[in-house]
Each structure stands twice: as structure tokens, then as C-alpha cells.
Coordinates of C-alpha atoms in Angstrom, one line a residue:
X1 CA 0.0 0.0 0.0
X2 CA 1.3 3.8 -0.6
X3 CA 1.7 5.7 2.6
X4 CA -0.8 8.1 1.3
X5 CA -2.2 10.4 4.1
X6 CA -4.2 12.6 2.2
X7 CA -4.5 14.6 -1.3
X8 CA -4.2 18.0 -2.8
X9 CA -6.7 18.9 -5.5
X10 CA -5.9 21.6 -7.3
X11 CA -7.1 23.7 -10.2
X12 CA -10.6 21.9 -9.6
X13 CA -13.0 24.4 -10.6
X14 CA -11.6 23.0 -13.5
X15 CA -9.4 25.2 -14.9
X16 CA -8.5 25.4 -18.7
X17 CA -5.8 27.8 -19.9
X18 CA -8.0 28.6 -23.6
X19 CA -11.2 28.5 -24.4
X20 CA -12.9 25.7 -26.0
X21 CA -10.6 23.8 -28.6
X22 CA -8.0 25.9 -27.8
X23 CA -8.1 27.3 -31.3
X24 CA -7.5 24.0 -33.1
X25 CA -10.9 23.0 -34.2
X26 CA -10.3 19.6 -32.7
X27 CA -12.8 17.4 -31.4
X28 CA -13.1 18.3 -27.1
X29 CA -12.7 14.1 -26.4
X30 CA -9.2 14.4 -28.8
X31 CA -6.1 14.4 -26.3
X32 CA -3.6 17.5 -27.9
X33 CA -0.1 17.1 -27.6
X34 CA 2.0 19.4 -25.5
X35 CA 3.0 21.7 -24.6
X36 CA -0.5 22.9 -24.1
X37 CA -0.4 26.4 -24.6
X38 CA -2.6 28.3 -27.2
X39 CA -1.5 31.6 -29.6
X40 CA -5.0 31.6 -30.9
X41 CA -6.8 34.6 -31.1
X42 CA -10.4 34.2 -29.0
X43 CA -12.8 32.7 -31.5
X44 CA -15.7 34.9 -32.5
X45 CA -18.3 35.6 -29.2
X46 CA -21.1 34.2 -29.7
X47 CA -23.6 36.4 -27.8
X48 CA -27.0 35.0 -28.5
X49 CA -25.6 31.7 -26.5
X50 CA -26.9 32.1 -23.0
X51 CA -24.9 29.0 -21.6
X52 CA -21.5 31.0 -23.2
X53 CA -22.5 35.2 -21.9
X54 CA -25.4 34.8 -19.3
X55 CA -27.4 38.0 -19.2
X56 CA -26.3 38.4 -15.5
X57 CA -22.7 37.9 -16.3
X58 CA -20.2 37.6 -13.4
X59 CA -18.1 40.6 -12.8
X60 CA -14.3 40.0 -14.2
X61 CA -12.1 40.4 -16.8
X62 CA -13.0 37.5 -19.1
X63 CA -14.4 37.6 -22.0
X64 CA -16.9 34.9 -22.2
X65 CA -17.9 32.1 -19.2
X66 CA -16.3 29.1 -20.4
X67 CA -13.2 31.7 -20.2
X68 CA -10.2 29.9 -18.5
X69 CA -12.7 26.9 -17.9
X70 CA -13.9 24.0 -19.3
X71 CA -16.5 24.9 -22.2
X72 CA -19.9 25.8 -20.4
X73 CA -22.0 24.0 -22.8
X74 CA -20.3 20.4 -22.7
X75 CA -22.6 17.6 -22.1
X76 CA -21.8 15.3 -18.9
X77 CA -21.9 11.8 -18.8
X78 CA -25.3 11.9 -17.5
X79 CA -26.6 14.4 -19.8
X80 CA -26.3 17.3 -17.7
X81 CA -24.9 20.6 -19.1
X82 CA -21.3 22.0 -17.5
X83 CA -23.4 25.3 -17.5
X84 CA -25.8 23.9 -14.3
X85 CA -23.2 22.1 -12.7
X86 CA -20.4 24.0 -12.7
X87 CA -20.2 25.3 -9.1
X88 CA -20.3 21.8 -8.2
X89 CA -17.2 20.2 -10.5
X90 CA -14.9 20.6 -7.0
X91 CA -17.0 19.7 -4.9
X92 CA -17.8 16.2 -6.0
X93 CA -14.0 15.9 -6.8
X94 CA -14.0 16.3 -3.1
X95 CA -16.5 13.6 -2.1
X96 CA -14.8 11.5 -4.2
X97 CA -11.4 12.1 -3.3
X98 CA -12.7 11.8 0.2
X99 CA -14.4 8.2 -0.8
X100 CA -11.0 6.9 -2.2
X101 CA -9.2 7.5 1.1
X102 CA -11.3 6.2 3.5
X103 CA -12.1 2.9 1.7
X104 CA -8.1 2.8 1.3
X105 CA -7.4 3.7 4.9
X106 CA -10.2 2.4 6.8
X107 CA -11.3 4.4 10.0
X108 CA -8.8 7.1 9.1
X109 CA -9.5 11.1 9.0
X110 CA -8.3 11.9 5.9
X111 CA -6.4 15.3 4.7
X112 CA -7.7 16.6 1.8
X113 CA -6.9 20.2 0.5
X114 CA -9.2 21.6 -2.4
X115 CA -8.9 25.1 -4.3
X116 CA -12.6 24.3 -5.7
X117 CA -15.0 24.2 -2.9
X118 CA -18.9 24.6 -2.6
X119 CA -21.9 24.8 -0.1
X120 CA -20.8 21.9 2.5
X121 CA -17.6 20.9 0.9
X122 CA -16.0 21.7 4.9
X123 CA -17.6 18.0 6.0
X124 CA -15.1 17.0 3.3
X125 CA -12.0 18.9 2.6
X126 CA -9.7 21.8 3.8
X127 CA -9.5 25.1 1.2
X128 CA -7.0 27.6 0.6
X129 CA -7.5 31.2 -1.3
X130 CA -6.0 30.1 -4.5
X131 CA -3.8 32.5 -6.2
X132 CA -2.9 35.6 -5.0
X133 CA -0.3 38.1 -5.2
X134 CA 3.2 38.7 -3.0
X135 CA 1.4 42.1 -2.0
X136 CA 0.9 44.1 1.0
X137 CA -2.8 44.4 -0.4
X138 CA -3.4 40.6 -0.3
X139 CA -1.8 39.7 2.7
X140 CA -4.5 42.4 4.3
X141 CA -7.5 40.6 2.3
X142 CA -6.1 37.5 2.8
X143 CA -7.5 38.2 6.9
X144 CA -11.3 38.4 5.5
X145 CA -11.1 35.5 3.2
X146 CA -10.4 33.7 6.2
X147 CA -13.4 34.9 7.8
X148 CA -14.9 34.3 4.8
X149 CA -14.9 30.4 4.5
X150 CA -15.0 30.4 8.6
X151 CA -18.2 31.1 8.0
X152 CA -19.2 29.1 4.9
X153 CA -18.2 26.1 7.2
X154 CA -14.7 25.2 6.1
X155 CA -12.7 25.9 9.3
X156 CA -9.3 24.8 8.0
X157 CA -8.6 27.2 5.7
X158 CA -5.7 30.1 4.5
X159 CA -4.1 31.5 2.5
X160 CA -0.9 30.8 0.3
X161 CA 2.0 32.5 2.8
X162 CA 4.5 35.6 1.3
X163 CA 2.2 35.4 -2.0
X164 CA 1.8 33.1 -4.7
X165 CA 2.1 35.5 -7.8
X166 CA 5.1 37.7 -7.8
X167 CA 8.7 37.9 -6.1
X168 CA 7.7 38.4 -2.0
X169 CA 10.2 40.9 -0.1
X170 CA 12.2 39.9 3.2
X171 CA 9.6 42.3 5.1
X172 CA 6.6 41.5 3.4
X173 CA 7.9 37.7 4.2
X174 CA 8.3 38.0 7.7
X175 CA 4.9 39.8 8.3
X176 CA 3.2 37.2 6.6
X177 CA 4.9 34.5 8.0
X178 CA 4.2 36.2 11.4
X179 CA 0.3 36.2 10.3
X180 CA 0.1 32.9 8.2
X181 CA 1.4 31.1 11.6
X182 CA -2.7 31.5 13.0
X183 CA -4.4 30.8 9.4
X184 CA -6.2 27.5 10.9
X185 CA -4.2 25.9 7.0
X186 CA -0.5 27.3 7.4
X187 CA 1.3 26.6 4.3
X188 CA 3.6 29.1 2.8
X189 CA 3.4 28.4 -1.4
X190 CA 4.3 30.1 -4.6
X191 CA 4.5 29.8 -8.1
X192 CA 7.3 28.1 -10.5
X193 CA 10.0 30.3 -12.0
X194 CA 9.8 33.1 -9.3
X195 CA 12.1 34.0 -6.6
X196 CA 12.3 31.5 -3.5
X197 CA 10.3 32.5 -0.5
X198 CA 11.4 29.7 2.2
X199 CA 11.6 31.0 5.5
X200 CA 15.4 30.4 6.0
X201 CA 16.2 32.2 2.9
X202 CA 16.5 35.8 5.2
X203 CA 17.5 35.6 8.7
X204 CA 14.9 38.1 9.9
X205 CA 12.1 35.9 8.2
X206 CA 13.4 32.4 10.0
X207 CA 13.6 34.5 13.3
X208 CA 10.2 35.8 12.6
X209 CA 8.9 32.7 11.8
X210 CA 10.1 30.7 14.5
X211 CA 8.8 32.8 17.0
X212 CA 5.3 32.7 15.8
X213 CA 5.5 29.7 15.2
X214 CA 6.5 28.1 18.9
X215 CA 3.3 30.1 19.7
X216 CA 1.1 28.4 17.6
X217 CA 2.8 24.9 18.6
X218 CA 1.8 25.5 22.0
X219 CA -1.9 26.5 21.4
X220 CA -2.3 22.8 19.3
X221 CA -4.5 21.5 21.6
X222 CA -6.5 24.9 21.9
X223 CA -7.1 25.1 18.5
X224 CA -7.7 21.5 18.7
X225 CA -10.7 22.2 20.8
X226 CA -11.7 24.9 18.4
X227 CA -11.8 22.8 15.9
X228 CA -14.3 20.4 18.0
X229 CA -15.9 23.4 18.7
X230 CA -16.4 23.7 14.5
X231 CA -17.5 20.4 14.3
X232 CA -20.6 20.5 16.6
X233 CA -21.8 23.9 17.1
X234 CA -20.7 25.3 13.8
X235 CA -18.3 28.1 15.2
X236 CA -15.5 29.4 13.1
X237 CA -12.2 28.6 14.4
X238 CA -10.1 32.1 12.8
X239 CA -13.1 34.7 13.8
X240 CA -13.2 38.4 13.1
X241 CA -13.9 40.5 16.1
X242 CA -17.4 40.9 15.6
X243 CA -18.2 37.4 16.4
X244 CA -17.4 37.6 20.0
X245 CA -18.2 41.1 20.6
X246 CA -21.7 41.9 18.3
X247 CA -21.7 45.3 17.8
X248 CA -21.6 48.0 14.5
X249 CA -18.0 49.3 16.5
X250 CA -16.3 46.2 15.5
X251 CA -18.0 45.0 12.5
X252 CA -15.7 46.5 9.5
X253 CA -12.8 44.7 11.8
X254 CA -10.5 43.2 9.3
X255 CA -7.3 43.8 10.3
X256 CA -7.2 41.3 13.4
X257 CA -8.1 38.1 14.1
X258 CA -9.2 35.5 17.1
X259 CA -8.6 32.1 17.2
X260 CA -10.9 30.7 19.1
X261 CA -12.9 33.2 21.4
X262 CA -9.6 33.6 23.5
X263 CA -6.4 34.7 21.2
X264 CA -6.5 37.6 19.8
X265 CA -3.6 38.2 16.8
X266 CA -2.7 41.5 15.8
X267 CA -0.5 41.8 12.6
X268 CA 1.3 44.5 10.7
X269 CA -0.1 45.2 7.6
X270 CA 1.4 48.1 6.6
X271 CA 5.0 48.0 4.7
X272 CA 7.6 50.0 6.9
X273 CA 5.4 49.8 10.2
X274 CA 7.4 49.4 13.5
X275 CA 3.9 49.5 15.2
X276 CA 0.2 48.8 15.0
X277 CA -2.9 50.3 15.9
X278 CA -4.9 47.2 17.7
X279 CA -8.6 47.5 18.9
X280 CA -9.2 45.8 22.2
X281 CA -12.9 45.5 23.4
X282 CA -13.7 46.0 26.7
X283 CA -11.6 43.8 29.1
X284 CA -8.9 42.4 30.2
X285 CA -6.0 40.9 27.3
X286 CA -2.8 40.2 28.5
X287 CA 0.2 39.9 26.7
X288 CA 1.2 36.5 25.3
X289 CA 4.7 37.2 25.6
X290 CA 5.2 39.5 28.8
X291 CA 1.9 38.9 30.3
X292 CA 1.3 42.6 30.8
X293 CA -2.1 43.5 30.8
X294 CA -4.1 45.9 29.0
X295 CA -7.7 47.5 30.2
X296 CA -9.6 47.7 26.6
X297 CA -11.9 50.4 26.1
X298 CA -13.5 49.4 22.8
X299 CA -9.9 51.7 21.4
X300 CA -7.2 51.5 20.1
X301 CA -3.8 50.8 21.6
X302 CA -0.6 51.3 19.6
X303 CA 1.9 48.6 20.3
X304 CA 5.4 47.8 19.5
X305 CA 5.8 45.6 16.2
X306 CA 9.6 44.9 15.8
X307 CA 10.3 43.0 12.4
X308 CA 10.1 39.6 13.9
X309 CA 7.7 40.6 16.4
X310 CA 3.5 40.0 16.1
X311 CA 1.3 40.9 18.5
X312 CA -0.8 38.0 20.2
X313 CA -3.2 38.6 23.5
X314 CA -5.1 36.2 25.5
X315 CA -8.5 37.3 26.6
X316 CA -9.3 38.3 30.4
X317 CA -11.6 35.7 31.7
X318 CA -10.3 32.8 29.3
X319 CA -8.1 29.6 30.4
X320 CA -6.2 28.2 27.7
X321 CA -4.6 24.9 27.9
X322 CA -1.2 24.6 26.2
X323 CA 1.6 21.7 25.8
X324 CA 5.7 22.8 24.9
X325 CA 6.5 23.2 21.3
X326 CA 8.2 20.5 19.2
X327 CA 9.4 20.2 15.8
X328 CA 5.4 18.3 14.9
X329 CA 2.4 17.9 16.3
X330 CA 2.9 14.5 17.2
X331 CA 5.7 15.3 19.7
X332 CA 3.6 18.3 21.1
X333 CA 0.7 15.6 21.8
X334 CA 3.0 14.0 24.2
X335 CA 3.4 16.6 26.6
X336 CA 1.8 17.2 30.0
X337 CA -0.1 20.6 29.6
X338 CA 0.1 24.1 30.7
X339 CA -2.8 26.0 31.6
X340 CA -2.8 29.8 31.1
X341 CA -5.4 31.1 33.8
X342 CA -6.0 35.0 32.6
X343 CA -8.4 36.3 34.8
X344 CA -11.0 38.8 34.1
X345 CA -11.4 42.1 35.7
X346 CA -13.1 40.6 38.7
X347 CA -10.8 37.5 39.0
X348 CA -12.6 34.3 37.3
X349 CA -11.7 32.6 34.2
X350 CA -13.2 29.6 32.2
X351 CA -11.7 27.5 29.6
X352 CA -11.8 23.8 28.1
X353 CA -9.8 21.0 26.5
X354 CA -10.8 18.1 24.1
X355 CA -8.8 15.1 23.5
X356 CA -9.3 12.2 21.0
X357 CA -6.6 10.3 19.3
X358 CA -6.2 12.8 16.6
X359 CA -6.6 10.4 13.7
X360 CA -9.6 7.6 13.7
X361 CA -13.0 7.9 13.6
X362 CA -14.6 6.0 16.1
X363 CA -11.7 7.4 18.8
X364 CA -13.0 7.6 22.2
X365 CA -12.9 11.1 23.2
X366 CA -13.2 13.5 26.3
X367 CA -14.2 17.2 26.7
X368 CA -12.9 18.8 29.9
X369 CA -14.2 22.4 31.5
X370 CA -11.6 24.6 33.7
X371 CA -13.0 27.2 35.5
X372 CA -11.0 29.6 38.1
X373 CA -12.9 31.6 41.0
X374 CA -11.7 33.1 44.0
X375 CA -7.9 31.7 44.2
X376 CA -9.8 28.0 43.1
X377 CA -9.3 26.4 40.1
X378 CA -12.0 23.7 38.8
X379 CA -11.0 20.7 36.9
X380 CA -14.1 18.8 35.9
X381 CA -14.7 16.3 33.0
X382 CA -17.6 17.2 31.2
X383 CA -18.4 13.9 29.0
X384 CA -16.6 11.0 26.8
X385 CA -14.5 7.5 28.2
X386 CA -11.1 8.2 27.0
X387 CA -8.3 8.3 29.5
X388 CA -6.4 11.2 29.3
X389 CA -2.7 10.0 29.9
X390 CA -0.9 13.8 29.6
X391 CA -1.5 15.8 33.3
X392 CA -1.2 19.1 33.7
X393 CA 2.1 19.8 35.3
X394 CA 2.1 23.8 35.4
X395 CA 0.5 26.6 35.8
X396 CA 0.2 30.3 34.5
X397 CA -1.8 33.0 36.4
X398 CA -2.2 35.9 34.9
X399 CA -4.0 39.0 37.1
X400 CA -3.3 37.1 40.4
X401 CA -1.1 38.4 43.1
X402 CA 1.2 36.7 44.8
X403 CA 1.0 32.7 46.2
X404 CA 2.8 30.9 48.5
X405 CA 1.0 27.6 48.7
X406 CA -0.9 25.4 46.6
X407 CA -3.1 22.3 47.3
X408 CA -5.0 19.4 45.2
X409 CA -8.2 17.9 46.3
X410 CA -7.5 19.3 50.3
X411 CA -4.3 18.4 50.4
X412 CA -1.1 20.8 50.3
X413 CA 1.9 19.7 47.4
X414 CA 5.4 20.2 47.1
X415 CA 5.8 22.1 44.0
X416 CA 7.4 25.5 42.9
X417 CA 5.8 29.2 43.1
X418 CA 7.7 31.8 40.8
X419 CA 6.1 34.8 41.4
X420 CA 6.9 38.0 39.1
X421 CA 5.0 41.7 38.3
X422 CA 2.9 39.8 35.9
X423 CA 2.1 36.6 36.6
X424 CA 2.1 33.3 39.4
X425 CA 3.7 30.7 37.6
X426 CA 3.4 26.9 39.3
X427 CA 5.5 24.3 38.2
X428 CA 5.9 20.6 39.9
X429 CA 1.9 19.7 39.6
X430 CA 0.6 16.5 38.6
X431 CA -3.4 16.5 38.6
X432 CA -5.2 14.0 36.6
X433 CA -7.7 15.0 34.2
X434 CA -9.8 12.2 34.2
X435 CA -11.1 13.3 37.4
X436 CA -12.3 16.1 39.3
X437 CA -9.7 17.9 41.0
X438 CA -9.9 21.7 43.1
X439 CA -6.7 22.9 43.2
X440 CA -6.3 26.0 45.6
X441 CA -3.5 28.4 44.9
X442 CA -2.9 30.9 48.2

């Protein structure tokens, strides 16, 4: 058997570089010879055909539909015209893509990446934005496309990192590469014949990269849950602003981005920029790095950007479970967790974690809830069988001041208290989450 674990589709919508024969006049079935590129002129527009310029015609440069396509009037198998179908060509690429790997790799999730996608393709496959350009402009828009499929139900999406068309600059790089490290699909990708773009190519861009991307190792099993989250409620697991905090002030929001309801990423979109304007609704966020907290007012706050610096809060009033960064997820899984305890304004926090094995279908599973009141945090499983096997060994409380002793379940545990201006950290722990524990810090 091939060690296949999943399958790019590409240019799936489909794409065809010429129109119709290509100019040859051959029959469509008739396989040309390459190299398939056309010097034809356009044939003759035939406007009377509906099923070639629709009276409603979509809004680009082309001249007719079947324009960089295949021809809108061929005839399917079945009979039915491409002209109906069309918006479905990728889409049932997808199902059967998706068919092929799970009868080849029975009771395993496949990965499958499509360019083509349509109403419900995010049960099947993962999307990126297709082609766009090594520009400041499109790494901006690349932030609302997100959104975009977020909310057409295909959570594991992005967009291609340091552009696909055109040479990418060492700045432009490194910003995106700072962003691109929270598109729920990371991958950077561009086009054959132009300039490499691989991190490691500028130092600045590798330093950038790295940095975001330790954070994004360490929220795995956050986004994890976020992902969970997408599966049975729905939610979008890259959100714009305005998801969590409904109201006309932060609705035209595109220039950050939460993942999850609890991180909130704030990249420089601007060529030149040392800084960035970032909106912070009302509330406490504390600094991902530092741990510094900042009081939003529903304004903005400039903050420091440095070349290989983004900008990445956690929300007052969230807990967010984390495990060390490794070189791939499968290392990260095998880590005891971290939880990062930011209290809100008046000093309570909620959070949760799911676990499954990460690749079959009929995995046993469990959801866990965190919540943090009064100097007491709550571990409590919510519902599934699985055993958990990783503990959680530390942890980070942000808003709290000062501790000194810390016991689990009544009873007082050796373990270390660093206390600094910003945060409690707790280091030594060992509490089980397959059961309910009350964990005291004083």
C-alpha cells in the first residue's frame, strides 16, 4: 500500500488555460499534444448563447464564461450541461477524493486540500484562497477570506504565505509569516519560475517565523478544541472580532483576528510599520509574551511591532490549555499541559480542552471544563470514556497576586511558586484529568 495520508486537489473548478478547442478546431474528447499552450486569437463571441454570456454575467475580466474553464455548454456523462453544474465540478471531486481514502485507509480522518469548494464541501476537505499576489494588499484581504470560509463552514482554511504571484520581499515575508502562523491551514506556497520564498532564505524571516511559530505549537491543543468546537456547534475557528463582541464598532474589523474566542492576533499590515494600531474591546488581554495586561476600552492601543515581532493577547476571563512546542504535532501531543489562567477584571476565568486520538473515527474522546474563582481552580470532565494520559504539570496565572502555597483535592503539594510583576507561575503539579480535582493556589 502507498503511505498516502491525504491529497491535494488543485485547479478543480476546473481550470483550462484557452477557451474551447484551444483554437484547433479539434474534437473536445481528442487528447492535444504538449505543450499545451494556445497563440490563438479568441474565436468569434457568440452572444445570442446564454450558456457562453449569461445575461447576469459575473463581474471579471473575461471575455466569455467558459473563459479559462472548461466549455460551459459540454454535455456530462449523464446528460447534464457544465453550465448547471459548474459550481459543483470541485465539490464532488472532493466527495470522491474523500471516498477513495477512506475505503483505502479504513477508520482514518483523511487530509484533503481543495482550491474548488462549494456549499458543504468543509464536511469533506480543507480550502486555501487560491492564487494571489506577493502584495501588502493581499496579505490584508487574505484576513477576510479567512473569515470568509469560517463562516461558509470550512474551518481549515488560509491562505498561500509571502504570495503566490510575484517575487515576496524579506519584510513582506516576515509579516506574513508572522500572520500565516494562525491561518487555521498554514502553508507558505508560490508559483514556478519566481524568486524563493522559504523562511530560511533571510535571517529576519526564519527568526520571525520561528517565534510565531512556537506560539502556535503551543496552542495545538487549543485550536484542537476549536476545531471540535467547529464540528458540533458550527463556530469558526479564525473569527473576526465581531463574532465575539456583536456590535456596529467592531463589525468593519479586518485587520485582526481571534482564534478561538480567547487569542487575539494583531499583525502589521502596513509595509515599513514598526507598530500597530490594535482595537481591544472592553476587558482584560494580556500579553502573550510578557503577560502585561491591557484594560480595553472598545480603542485602540498602539503597540510595538519589531520586524520579527506580532502581536498576540489572551483574553481576560479565558483559560487556555497549552503543551511545549516540538518540531510536529505528534511530539507536542506527548506533553503534559500548561494552563494559562488569565483572569478577568473581577478574578474568574473559564476554559476547556478536548482530546481524542487525533486520527480515527470512532476514537473515544473527552471534553474537559476549567473554570477559576476566588484563588480556586476547577477541573471537571464534562463527557466522553477516554483516559487522558498527559496531566497538567504547570500553571500560569495571569492577574493574580502573589502565592505561596498550593493544594490538590485538600491536600497541600510540594511544588514551585515563581512569582513575578505579571504573573504566578506553578510548576511541579501532577493533577489528573480524568477526574475532578480543586486545586487551591494561596
Amino acid at each position: 500500500m502507498l503511505p498516502i495520508d491525504g491529497m491535494w486537489i488543485d485547479m478543480n473548478e476546473p481550470a483550462s488555460f484557452c477557451t474551447g478547442s484551444c483554437g484547433s478546431n479539434r474534437p473536445m474528447n481528442e487528447e492535444p499534444t504538449p505543450p499545451w499552450l494556445s497563440t490563438a486569437p479568441h474565436r468569434f463571441i457568440n452572444k445570442t448563447n446564454r450558456m457562453l454570456v449569461p445575461p447576469y454575467a459575473i463581474n471579471n475580466h473575461e471575455l466569455e464564461l467558459s473563459d479559462k474553464t472548461v466549455e460551459t455548454t459540454a454535455i456530462h456523462a449523464t446528460g447534464v450541461t457544465e453550465y448547471h453544474v459548474h459550481n459543483l465540478y470541485g465539490h464532488m471531486e472532493s466527495r470522491a477524493t474523500r471516498d477513495f481514502l477512506l475505503a483505502y485507509r479504513r477508520n482514518q480522518r483523511p487530509f484533503i486540500l481543495s482550491r474548488s469548494t462549494f456549499a458543504g464541501s468543509g464536511a469533506l476537505v480543507s480550502h486555501w484562497t487560491g492564487d494571489n499576489m506577493a502584495s501588502w494588499a493581499d496579505l490584508h484581504v487574505s484576513i477576510a477570506s479567512v473569515f470568509d470560509f469560517g463562516i461558509f463552514g470550512i474551518p481549515m482554511v488560509g491562505a498561500d504565505i509571502c504570495g503566490f504571484y510575484g517575487n515576496t520581499t524579506e519584510e513582506l515575508c516576515a509579516r506574513w509569516m508572522e500572520l500565516g502562523a494562525f491561518y487555521p491551514f498554514s502553508r507558505s506556497h508560490n508559483a514556478k519560475g519566481l524568486a524563493p520564498q522559504e523562511p530560511y532564505r533571510w535571517a529576519s524571516v526564519a527568526k520571525a517565523t520561528r517565534r510565531a511559530l512556537r506560539v502556535r505549537y503551543a496552542l495545538l491543543a487549543y485550536m484542537y478544541s476549536a476545531y471540535q468546537d467547529s464540528v458540533e456547534h458550527g463556530w469558526p475557528v479564525a473569527r473576526p472580532l465581531v463574532f465575539e463582541f456583536p456590535s456596529s464598532q467592531f463589525a468593519s474589523n479586518d485587520k485582526q483576528m481571534l482564534i478561538g474566542s480567547s487569542i487575539l492576533v494583531s499583525p502589521v499590515l502596513t509595509q515599513g510599520a514598526r507598530s500597530v494600531d490594535a482595537v481591544f474591546p472592553t476587558g482584560r488581554w494580556y500579553d502573550w509574551y510578557t503577560h502585561a495586561h491591557i484594560n480595553g476600552h472598545n480603542a485602540n492601543v498602539t503597540l510595538d511591532a519589531p520586524l520579527e515581532h506580532i502581536n498576540v493577547h489572551i483574553r481576560g476571563g479565558s483559560i487556555v490549555p497549552t503543551q511545549r512546542p516540538e518540531m510536529t504535532t505528534r511530539q507536542v501531543r506527548q506533553n503534559d499541559y500548561e494552563l494559562v489562567v488569565a483572569t478577568s477584571a473581577n478574578g474568574t476565568a473559564t476554559g476547556q480542552l478536548y482530546v481524542d486520538d487525533g486520527e480515527s473515527f470512532d476514537t473515544q474522546h473527552k471534553w474537559i471544563d476549567f473554570s477559576y474563582d476566588a484563588r480556586v481552580l476547577y477541573v471537571a470532565p464534562r463527557s466522553g470514556t477516554m483516559h487522558v494520559e498527559r496531566a497538567v504539570t504547570s500553571l500560569v496565572l495571569l492577574g493574580v497576586v502573589g502565592a505561596h502555597t498550593v493544594s490538590v483535592n485538600g491536600v497541600r503539594v510540594d511544588c514551585s511558586t515563581v512569582v513575578t510583576p505579571n504573573s504566578v507561575v506553578v510548576t511541579g503539579l501532577n493533577i489528573d484529568l480524568n477526574t475532578k480535582s480543586r486545586i487551591v493556589v494561596l
